[in-house]
Amino acid sequence: MYHEHPLRILRYSMRSLWLLIFPLLRGVSIMHFDPAGIYSWIKGAWMDIAILGIILLFGFIRWYFSLLSATESTITHTQGCFIRVKTVIPLKNISSASSAQPFYLVPFNAVFFSCDTRAGIFRSTDLKIMVTKKVCAELMSHIPTVDPKRQIKDIPGPTALSILLFSVFFSSGFSGAVYIAAFFFKGGDLAQDLLSVSISRIAETTEMLTAKLIRGIPHAAIAFGSFFIAAWLLSFIMNLLRYSRFRLTADSDHINIVCGITNRRRYRIKNSHINYTDLRQNLFMKLLNAVTVSISCAGYGNDSSHLPVLLPIRRRKDLGGGLERLGVRSGGEMQFRPKWTGVFSYIGNPLLIMALIFVMSHYSDKLFPQLSDISFFLTVMFSIPTIWLIIVKIVALSASGITVEKNGVVLCTSEWTAFHTVTADKKNIVLIETYQTFLQRIWKTKANLRIWFSGESASCYTIRALTLEDCGKIAKILEYQVLY
């Protein structure tokens, strides 16, 4: 039997901090900034110390009755003093297990251990505890790992350049931060010019207030723009620290992943519990024929700060044959593809947005001619991402498709501005849906096919503008019935 790390006493004690309200009230009632008041507070300080001791005692009791044990078949966590709660996790059901040691826990020899199964929803972790490195090593020794004798040798390893490019492309707000920053940098100057004219017409008698307001606009705009660029830069640095020293080893049954500098993480993943693999790209990566290999597996990439990466950016042709043994397929020629006559299914929404932008711009110029400059500026700024989305969807039409086999599927699709090549076994397909848009129902020739995969969160991908005949063939091969 093992205890959690003693630092957990402080964490458990935090739940009883509400008791500090009593020494706070006592201090407010008797504290005066004079010798008599200070003496009265010191005289009754034993009560404050007693309450603090009670808080720590509650934390110690909860820690003392939190016990861990591991056998050859299970990991058990027991907690609670009066009401005992026992969590038993069979080792055969564990999809992934991990250990993480943030830099601030290194002096305390503390490590976070977690393991997860396919049970649960909303990507909840079945067990996450803080233990000593010795206890973590003992727990991890019961988790199956890669057999060095059966290790797959031809899996490509990430390079420093691939880690750098991955951090650039997948830092949150990479293009958005630059775009918003440009908006504020340019918009600040424009707003200053426009408001200087408008305010001077409306309030000529408030020259001092007007001057202060106008001078503040570009500074605020630059501050906002700088904030978004700084936010992206921080995300970029965090990604570098998070994915540097990335190492991947695997055999036919298990995968080991180690990554991170300031927070060294070690994962053990069971191959048979991987729901699907996903080759992700954005438009730049697609033009360079580069991909990022991701997987869907319970416990891996659960938190929003860590992506479920199996291999950072790599050229598609350099993936090697080793990844195919892990279920990764690079796509190739698709068996069923959408027709070019279904182009409106891909670019219809962006075109409607573009039309709405120009209509609003046209009427704003007529209704508010004095704001024509700012209307033009906003029209340009909102048109840029819309045009980008139209380009992405045109490329998606030419790249989308699906290959169906008796044992599974390989589908190429796009979601917003990202491209996906998803490979999944038939056993991990939980639902197939077909639906038609208003125009598709009129012509009665095409439909959209949506495939749902197993996992702790909703995972579905859509192929648009397939023919009804192809949708029927796909459903038949996968032994699903599709009704129109």
PDB file of C-alpha atoms in Angstrom, residues 207-419:
ATOM      1  CA  GLU A 207     -11.350  70.477 -27.137  1.00  0.00           C
ATOM      2  CA  MET A 208      -9.356  69.222 -24.197  1.00  0.00           C
ATOM      3  CA  LEU A 209     -11.451  66.050 -23.725  1.00  0.00           C
ATOM      4  CA  THR A 210     -11.452  65.401 -27.461  1.00  0.00           C
ATOM      5  CA  ALA A 211      -7.696  65.714 -27.743  1.00  0.00           C
ATOM      6  CA  LYS A 212      -7.149  63.259 -24.885  1.00  0.00           C
ATOM      7  CA  LEU A 213      -9.595  60.771 -26.401  1.00  0.00           C
ATOM      8  CA  ILE A 214      -8.038  60.953 -29.861  1.00  0.00           C
ATOM      9  CA  ARG A 215      -4.512  60.560 -28.522  1.00  0.00           C
ATOM     10  CA  GLY A 216      -5.617  57.488 -26.562  1.00  0.00           C
ATOM     11  CA  ILE A 217      -7.079  55.600 -29.537  1.00  0.00           C
ATOM     12  CA  PRO A 218      -3.877  54.609 -31.365  1.00  0.00           C
ATOM     13  CA  HIS A 219      -2.148  53.737 -28.083  1.00  0.00           C
ATOM     14  CA  ALA A 220      -5.027  51.436 -27.115  1.00  0.00           C
ATOM     15  CA  ALA A 221      -5.036  49.910 -30.600  1.00  0.00           C
ATOM     16  CA  ILE A 222      -1.307  49.233 -30.482  1.00  0.00           C
ATOM     17  CA  ALA A 223      -1.670  47.825 -26.976  1.00  0.00           C
ATOM     18  CA  PHE A 224      -4.361  45.381 -28.158  1.00  0.00           C
ATOM     19  CA  GLY A 225      -2.298  44.360 -31.172  1.00  0.00           C
ATOM     20  CA  SER A 226       0.809  43.883 -29.052  1.00  0.00           C
ATOM     21  CA  PHE A 227      -1.199  41.809 -26.603  1.00  0.00           C
ATOM     22  CA  PHE A 228      -2.327  39.331 -29.276  1.00  0.00           C
ATOM     23  CA  ILE A 229       1.179  38.995 -30.716  1.00  0.00           C
ATOM     24  CA  ALA A 230       2.585  38.505 -27.212  1.00  0.00           C
ATOM     25  CA  ALA A 231      -0.110  35.884 -26.568  1.00  0.00           C
ATOM     26  CA  TRP A 232       0.917  33.949 -29.658  1.00  0.00           C
ATOM     27  CA  LEU A 233       4.601  34.281 -28.781  1.00  0.00           C
ATOM     28  CA  LEU A 234       3.914  32.894 -25.313  1.00  0.00           C
ATOM     29  CA  SER A 235       1.954  29.997 -26.835  1.00  0.00           C
ATOM     30  CA  PHE A 236       4.830  29.355 -29.245  1.00  0.00           C
ATOM     31  CA  ILE A 237       7.383  29.229 -26.425  1.00  0.00           C
ATOM     32  CA  MET A 238       5.143  26.939 -24.370  1.00  0.00           C
ATOM     33  CA  ASN A 239       4.776  24.576 -27.326  1.00  0.00           C
ATOM     34  CA  LEU A 240       8.551  24.490 -27.784  1.00  0.00           C
ATOM     35  CA  LEU A 241       8.981  23.580 -24.124  1.00  0.00           C
ATOM     36  CA  ARG A 242       6.102  21.100 -24.294  1.00  0.00           C
ATOM     37  CA  TYR A 243       7.195  19.106 -27.389  1.00  0.00           C
ATOM     38  CA  SER A 244      10.983  19.458 -27.383  1.00  0.00           C
ATOM     39  CA  ARG A 245      12.993  16.277 -26.844  1.00  0.00           C
ATOM     40  CA  PHE A 246      10.106  14.317 -28.358  1.00  0.00           C
ATOM     41  CA  ARG A 247      10.833  10.585 -28.513  1.00  0.00           C
ATOM     42  CA  LEU A 248       8.629   7.805 -29.911  1.00  0.00           C
ATOM     43  CA  THR A 249       9.155   4.063 -29.625  1.00  0.00           C
ATOM     44  CA  ALA A 250       6.627   1.372 -30.465  1.00  0.00           C
ATOM     45  CA  ASP A 251       6.007  -2.270 -31.115  1.00  0.00           C
ATOM     46  CA  SER A 252       2.897  -3.882 -32.550  1.00  0.00           C
ATOM     47  CA  ASP A 253       1.069  -3.667 -29.191  1.00  0.00           C
ATOM     48  CA  HIS A 254       2.262  -0.560 -27.353  1.00  0.00           C
ATOM     49  CA  ILE A 255       3.571   2.961 -27.903  1.00  0.00           C
ATOM     50  CA  ASN A 256       5.895   4.929 -25.621  1.00  0.00           C
ATOM     51  CA  ILE A 257       6.110   8.714 -25.971  1.00  0.00           C
ATOM     52  CA  VAL A 258       8.406  11.025 -24.025  1.00  0.00           C
ATOM     53  CA  CYS A 259       8.392  14.808 -24.489  1.00  0.00           C
ATOM     54  CA  GLY A 260       8.847  18.135 -22.750  1.00  0.00           C
ATOM     55  CA  ILE A 261      11.573  20.152 -21.031  1.00  0.00           C
ATOM     56  CA  THR A 262      10.023  22.029 -18.111  1.00  0.00           C
ATOM     57  CA  ASN A 263       7.337  19.351 -17.718  1.00  0.00           C
ATOM     58  CA  ARG A 264       8.726  15.991 -18.732  1.00  0.00           C
ATOM     59  CA  ARG A 265       5.865  13.655 -19.707  1.00  0.00           C
ATOM     60  CA  ARG A 266       6.063   9.920 -20.291  1.00  0.00           C
ATOM     61  CA  TYR A 267       3.164   8.068 -21.927  1.00  0.00           C
ATOM     62  CA  ARG A 268       2.412   4.390 -22.427  1.00  0.00           C
ATOM     63  CA  ILE A 269      -0.380   3.770 -24.919  1.00  0.00           C
ATOM     64  CA  LYS A 270      -2.105   0.536 -25.880  1.00  0.00           C
ATOM     65  CA  ASN A 271      -2.369   0.275 -29.692  1.00  0.00           C
ATOM     66  CA  SER A 272      -5.610  -1.686 -29.670  1.00  0.00           C
ATOM     67  CA  HIS A 273      -7.320   1.181 -27.791  1.00  0.00           C
ATOM     68  CA  ILE A 274      -6.523   3.824 -30.407  1.00  0.00           C
ATOM     69  CA  ASN A 275      -9.828   4.953 -31.920  1.00  0.00           C
ATOM     70  CA  TYR A 276      -8.344   6.388 -35.102  1.00  0.00           C
ATOM     71  CA  THR A 277      -5.261   8.107 -36.496  1.00  0.00           C
ATOM     72  CA  ASP A 278      -5.382  11.549 -38.069  1.00  0.00           C
ATOM     73  CA  LEU A 279      -2.926  13.212 -40.455  1.00  0.00           C
ATOM     74  CA  ARG A 280      -3.565  16.917 -39.907  1.00  0.00           C
ATOM     75  CA  GLN A 281      -2.626  19.759 -42.253  1.00  0.00           C
ATOM     76  CA  ASN A 282      -3.340  23.398 -42.841  1.00  0.00           C
ATOM     77  CA  LEU A 283      -3.156  24.965 -46.291  1.00  0.00           C
ATOM     78  CA  PHE A 284       0.546  25.851 -46.033  1.00  0.00           C
ATOM     79  CA  MET A 285       1.396  22.337 -44.885  1.00  0.00           C
ATOM     80  CA  LYS A 286      -0.681  20.853 -47.708  1.00  0.00           C
ATOM     81  CA  LEU A 287       1.211  22.885 -50.277  1.00  0.00           C
ATOM     82  CA  LEU A 288       4.464  21.595 -48.753  1.00  0.00           C
ATOM     83  CA  ASN A 289       3.053  18.039 -48.550  1.00  0.00           C
ATOM     84  CA  ALA A 290       3.767  18.002 -44.813  1.00  0.00           C
ATOM     85  CA  VAL A 291       1.586  16.396 -42.136  1.00  0.00           C
ATOM     86  CA  THR A 292       1.278  16.056 -38.389  1.00  0.00           C
ATOM     87  CA  VAL A 293       0.325  12.582 -37.171  1.00  0.00           C
ATOM     88  CA  SER A 294      -2.202  12.576 -34.320  1.00  0.00           C
ATOM     89  CA  ILE A 295      -4.170   9.826 -32.638  1.00  0.00           C
ATOM     90  CA  SER A 296      -7.424   9.566 -30.694  1.00  0.00           C
ATOM     91  CA  CYS A 297      -6.891   7.560 -27.537  1.00  0.00           C
ATOM     92  CA  ALA A 298      -8.351   7.937 -24.043  1.00  0.00           C
ATOM     93  CA  GLY A 299      -5.920   9.712 -21.733  1.00  0.00           C
ATOM     94  CA  TYR A 300      -3.600  11.057 -24.430  1.00  0.00           C
ATOM     95  CA  GLY A 301      -4.012  14.746 -25.183  1.00  0.00           C
ATOM     96  CA  ASN A 302      -6.910  15.088 -22.754  1.00  0.00           C
ATOM     97  CA  ASP A 303      -6.027  18.549 -21.499  1.00  0.00           C
ATOM     98  CA  SER A 304      -6.423  21.512 -23.819  1.00  0.00           C
ATOM     99  CA  SER A 305      -2.736  22.453 -23.570  1.00  0.00           C
ATOM    100  CA  HIS A 306      -1.435  19.164 -25.004  1.00  0.00           C
ATOM    101  CA  LEU A 307      -2.264  17.895 -28.473  1.00  0.00           C
ATOM    102  CA  PRO A 308      -2.474  14.108 -29.098  1.00  0.00           C
ATOM    103  CA  VAL A 309       0.602  14.127 -31.324  1.00  0.00           C
ATOM    104  CA  LEU A 310       2.175  10.880 -32.451  1.00  0.00           C
ATOM    105  CA  LEU A 311       4.697  12.578 -34.737  1.00  0.00           C
ATOM    106  CA  PRO A 312       5.268  16.321 -35.247  1.00  0.00           C
ATOM    107  CA  ILE A 313       5.523  17.824 -38.724  1.00  0.00           C
ATOM    108  CA  ARG A 314       6.986  15.505 -41.333  1.00  0.00           C
ATOM    109  CA  ARG A 315       6.918  15.270 -45.105  1.00  0.00           C
ATOM    110  CA  ARG A 316       4.278  12.764 -46.166  1.00  0.00           C
ATOM    111  CA  LYS A 317       6.724  10.837 -48.304  1.00  0.00           C
ATOM    112  CA  ASP A 318       9.095  10.492 -45.313  1.00  0.00           C
ATOM    113  CA  LEU A 319       6.608   8.847 -42.939  1.00  0.00           C
ATOM    114  CA  GLY A 320       8.083   5.423 -43.564  1.00  0.00           C
ATOM    115  CA  GLY A 321       6.535   1.982 -43.384  1.00  0.00           C
ATOM    116  CA  GLY A 322       6.796   1.693 -39.595  1.00  0.00           C
ATOM    117  CA  LEU A 323       3.808   3.933 -38.986  1.00  0.00           C
ATOM    118  CA  GLU A 324       1.605   1.727 -41.176  1.00  0.00           C
ATOM    119  CA  ARG A 325       2.046  -1.039 -38.618  1.00  0.00           C
ATOM    120  CA  LEU A 326       0.510   1.373 -36.089  1.00  0.00           C
ATOM    121  CA  GLY A 327      -2.532   1.928 -38.292  1.00  0.00           C
ATOM    122  CA  VAL A 328      -1.368   5.162 -39.967  1.00  0.00           C
ATOM    123  CA  ARG A 329      -2.272   5.404 -43.647  1.00  0.00           C
ATOM    124  CA  SER A 330      -1.128   8.312 -45.805  1.00  0.00           C
ATOM    125  CA  GLY A 331      -4.265   8.317 -47.923  1.00  0.00           C
ATOM    126  CA  GLY A 332      -3.443   7.699 -51.582  1.00  0.00           C
ATOM    127  CA  GLU A 333      -6.096   7.530 -54.288  1.00  0.00           C
ATOM    128  CA  MET A 334      -9.605   7.680 -52.854  1.00  0.00           C
ATOM    129  CA  GLN A 335     -12.203   5.080 -53.850  1.00  0.00           C
ATOM    130  CA  PHE A 336     -15.152   7.497 -53.619  1.00  0.00           C
ATOM    131  CA  ARG A 337     -14.783  11.212 -54.294  1.00  0.00           C
ATOM    132  CA  PRO A 338     -17.146  14.198 -54.449  1.00  0.00           C
ATOM    133  CA  LYS A 339     -18.008  15.599 -57.865  1.00  0.00           C
ATOM    134  CA  TRP A 340     -17.068  19.099 -58.986  1.00  0.00           C
ATOM    135  CA  THR A 341     -20.756  19.756 -59.560  1.00  0.00           C
ATOM    136  CA  GLY A 342     -21.060  19.799 -55.757  1.00  0.00           C
ATOM    137  CA  VAL A 343     -18.705  22.758 -55.391  1.00  0.00           C
ATOM    138  CA  PHE A 344     -21.419  24.889 -53.793  1.00  0.00           C
ATOM    139  CA  SER A 345     -21.598  22.426 -50.876  1.00  0.00           C
ATOM    140  CA  TYR A 346     -18.029  23.444 -50.053  1.00  0.00           C
ATOM    141  CA  ILE A 347     -17.900  27.155 -50.858  1.00  0.00           C
ATOM    142  CA  GLY A 348     -21.577  28.023 -50.442  1.00  0.00           C
ATOM    143  CA  ASN A 349     -21.353  29.309 -46.865  1.00  0.00           C
ATOM    144  CA  PRO A 350     -18.181  31.393 -47.416  1.00  0.00           C
ATOM    145  CA  LEU A 351     -19.737  32.893 -50.552  1.00  0.00           C
ATOM    146  CA  LEU A 352     -22.858  33.857 -48.620  1.00  0.00           C
ATOM    147  CA  ILE A 353     -20.693  35.465 -45.937  1.00  0.00           C
ATOM    148  CA  MET A 354     -18.774  37.369 -48.619  1.00  0.00           C
ATOM    149  CA  ALA A 355     -22.021  38.575 -50.204  1.00  0.00           C
ATOM    150  CA  LEU A 356     -23.328  39.673 -46.809  1.00  0.00           C
ATOM    151  CA  ILE A 357     -20.127  41.640 -46.165  1.00  0.00           C
ATOM    152  CA  PHE A 358     -20.462  43.559 -49.447  1.00  0.00           C
ATOM    153  CA  VAL A 359     -24.193  44.179 -48.961  1.00  0.00           C
ATOM    154  CA  MET A 360     -23.611  45.606 -45.491  1.00  0.00           C
ATOM    155  CA  SER A 361     -20.744  47.698 -46.809  1.00  0.00           C
ATOM    156  CA  HIS A 362     -22.898  49.056 -49.650  1.00  0.00           C
ATOM    157  CA  TYR A 363     -25.779  50.107 -47.414  1.00  0.00           C
ATOM    158  CA  SER A 364     -23.512  51.496 -44.710  1.00  0.00           C
ATOM    159  CA  ASP A 365     -21.934  53.794 -47.322  1.00  0.00           C
ATOM    160  CA  LYS A 366     -25.381  55.030 -48.317  1.00  0.00           C
ATOM    161  CA  LEU A 367     -26.692  55.449 -44.762  1.00  0.00           C
ATOM    162  CA  PHE A 368     -23.495  56.768 -43.216  1.00  0.00           C
ATOM    163  CA  PRO A 369     -21.409  58.374 -45.981  1.00  0.00           C
ATOM    164  CA  GLN A 370     -19.227  60.112 -43.404  1.00  0.00           C
ATOM    165  CA  LEU A 371     -18.004  56.657 -42.310  1.00  0.00           C
ATOM    166  CA  SER A 372     -17.128  55.416 -45.804  1.00  0.00           C
ATOM    167  CA  ASP A 373     -13.415  55.122 -44.971  1.00  0.00           C
ATOM    168  CA  ILE A 374     -13.934  52.946 -41.935  1.00  0.00           C
ATOM    169  CA  SER A 375     -16.570  50.922 -43.826  1.00  0.00           C
ATOM    170  CA  PHE A 376     -14.037  50.200 -46.576  1.00  0.00           C
ATOM    171  CA  PHE A 377     -11.431  49.249 -44.010  1.00  0.00           C
ATOM    172  CA  LEU A 378     -13.778  46.833 -42.224  1.00  0.00           C
ATOM    173  CA  THR A 379     -14.890  45.334 -45.531  1.00  0.00           C
ATOM    174  CA  VAL A 380     -11.297  44.561 -46.498  1.00  0.00           C
ATOM    175  CA  MET A 381     -10.402  43.149 -43.098  1.00  0.00           C
ATOM    176  CA  PHE A 382     -13.446  40.859 -42.952  1.00  0.00           C
ATOM    177  CA  SER A 383     -13.021  39.787 -46.574  1.00  0.00           C
ATOM    178  CA  ILE A 384      -9.480  38.484 -46.098  1.00  0.00           C
ATOM    179  CA  PRO A 385     -10.363  35.458 -43.878  1.00  0.00           C
ATOM    180  CA  THR A 386     -13.468  34.769 -45.964  1.00  0.00           C
ATOM    181  CA  ILE A 387     -11.438  34.627 -49.193  1.00  0.00           C
ATOM    182  CA  TRP A 388      -8.931  32.405 -47.401  1.00  0.00           C
ATOM    183  CA  LEU A 389     -11.742  30.053 -46.375  1.00  0.00           C
ATOM    184  CA  ILE A 390     -13.030  29.909 -49.966  1.00  0.00           C
ATOM    185  CA  ILE A 391      -9.553  28.916 -51.190  1.00  0.00           C
ATOM    186  CA  VAL A 392      -9.316  26.240 -48.481  1.00  0.00           C
ATOM    187  CA  LYS A 393     -12.711  24.795 -49.431  1.00  0.00           C
ATOM    188  CA  ILE A 394     -11.835  24.677 -53.139  1.00  0.00           C
ATOM    189  CA  VAL A 395      -8.702  22.714 -52.263  1.00  0.00           C
ATOM    190  CA  ALA A 396     -10.806  20.525 -49.936  1.00  0.00           C
ATOM    191  CA  LEU A 397     -13.148  19.645 -52.802  1.00  0.00           C
ATOM    192  CA  SER A 398     -10.243  18.350 -54.873  1.00  0.00           C
ATOM    193  CA  ALA A 399      -8.648  16.510 -51.933  1.00  0.00           C
ATOM    194  CA  SER A 400     -11.682  14.978 -50.186  1.00  0.00           C
ATOM    195  CA  GLY A 401     -12.718  11.362 -50.553  1.00  0.00           C
ATOM    196  CA  ILE A 402     -13.098   8.046 -48.807  1.00  0.00           C
ATOM    197  CA  THR A 403     -11.729   4.550 -49.241  1.00  0.00           C
ATOM    198  CA  VAL A 404     -13.850   1.811 -47.665  1.00  0.00           C
ATOM    199  CA  GLU A 405     -12.642  -1.659 -46.802  1.00  0.00           C
ATOM    200  CA  LYS A 406     -14.223  -4.504 -44.885  1.00  0.00           C
ATOM    201  CA  ASN A 407     -12.004  -3.793 -41.887  1.00  0.00           C
ATOM    202  CA  GLY A 408     -12.198  -0.011 -41.843  1.00  0.00           C
ATOM    203  CA  VAL A 409     -12.052   3.304 -43.664  1.00  0.00           C
ATOM    204  CA  VAL A 410      -9.602   5.952 -44.798  1.00  0.00           C
ATOM    205  CA  LEU A 411     -11.220   9.324 -45.366  1.00  0.00           C
ATOM    206  CA  CYS A 412      -9.869  12.702 -46.432  1.00  0.00           C
ATOM    207  CA  THR A 413     -11.873  15.726 -45.421  1.00  0.00           C
ATOM    208  CA  SER A 414     -11.633  19.251 -44.051  1.00  0.00           C
ATOM    209  CA  GLU A 415     -13.018  20.954 -40.970  1.00  0.00           C
ATOM    210  CA  TRP A 416     -12.912  24.746 -41.157  1.00  0.00           C
ATOM    211  CA  THR A 417      -9.357  25.509 -42.363  1.00  0.00           C
ATOM    212  CA  ALA A 418      -7.795  22.165 -41.377  1.00  0.00           C
ATOM    213  CA  PHE A 419      -7.376  19.083 -43.570  1.00  0.00           C
TER     214      PHE A 419
END
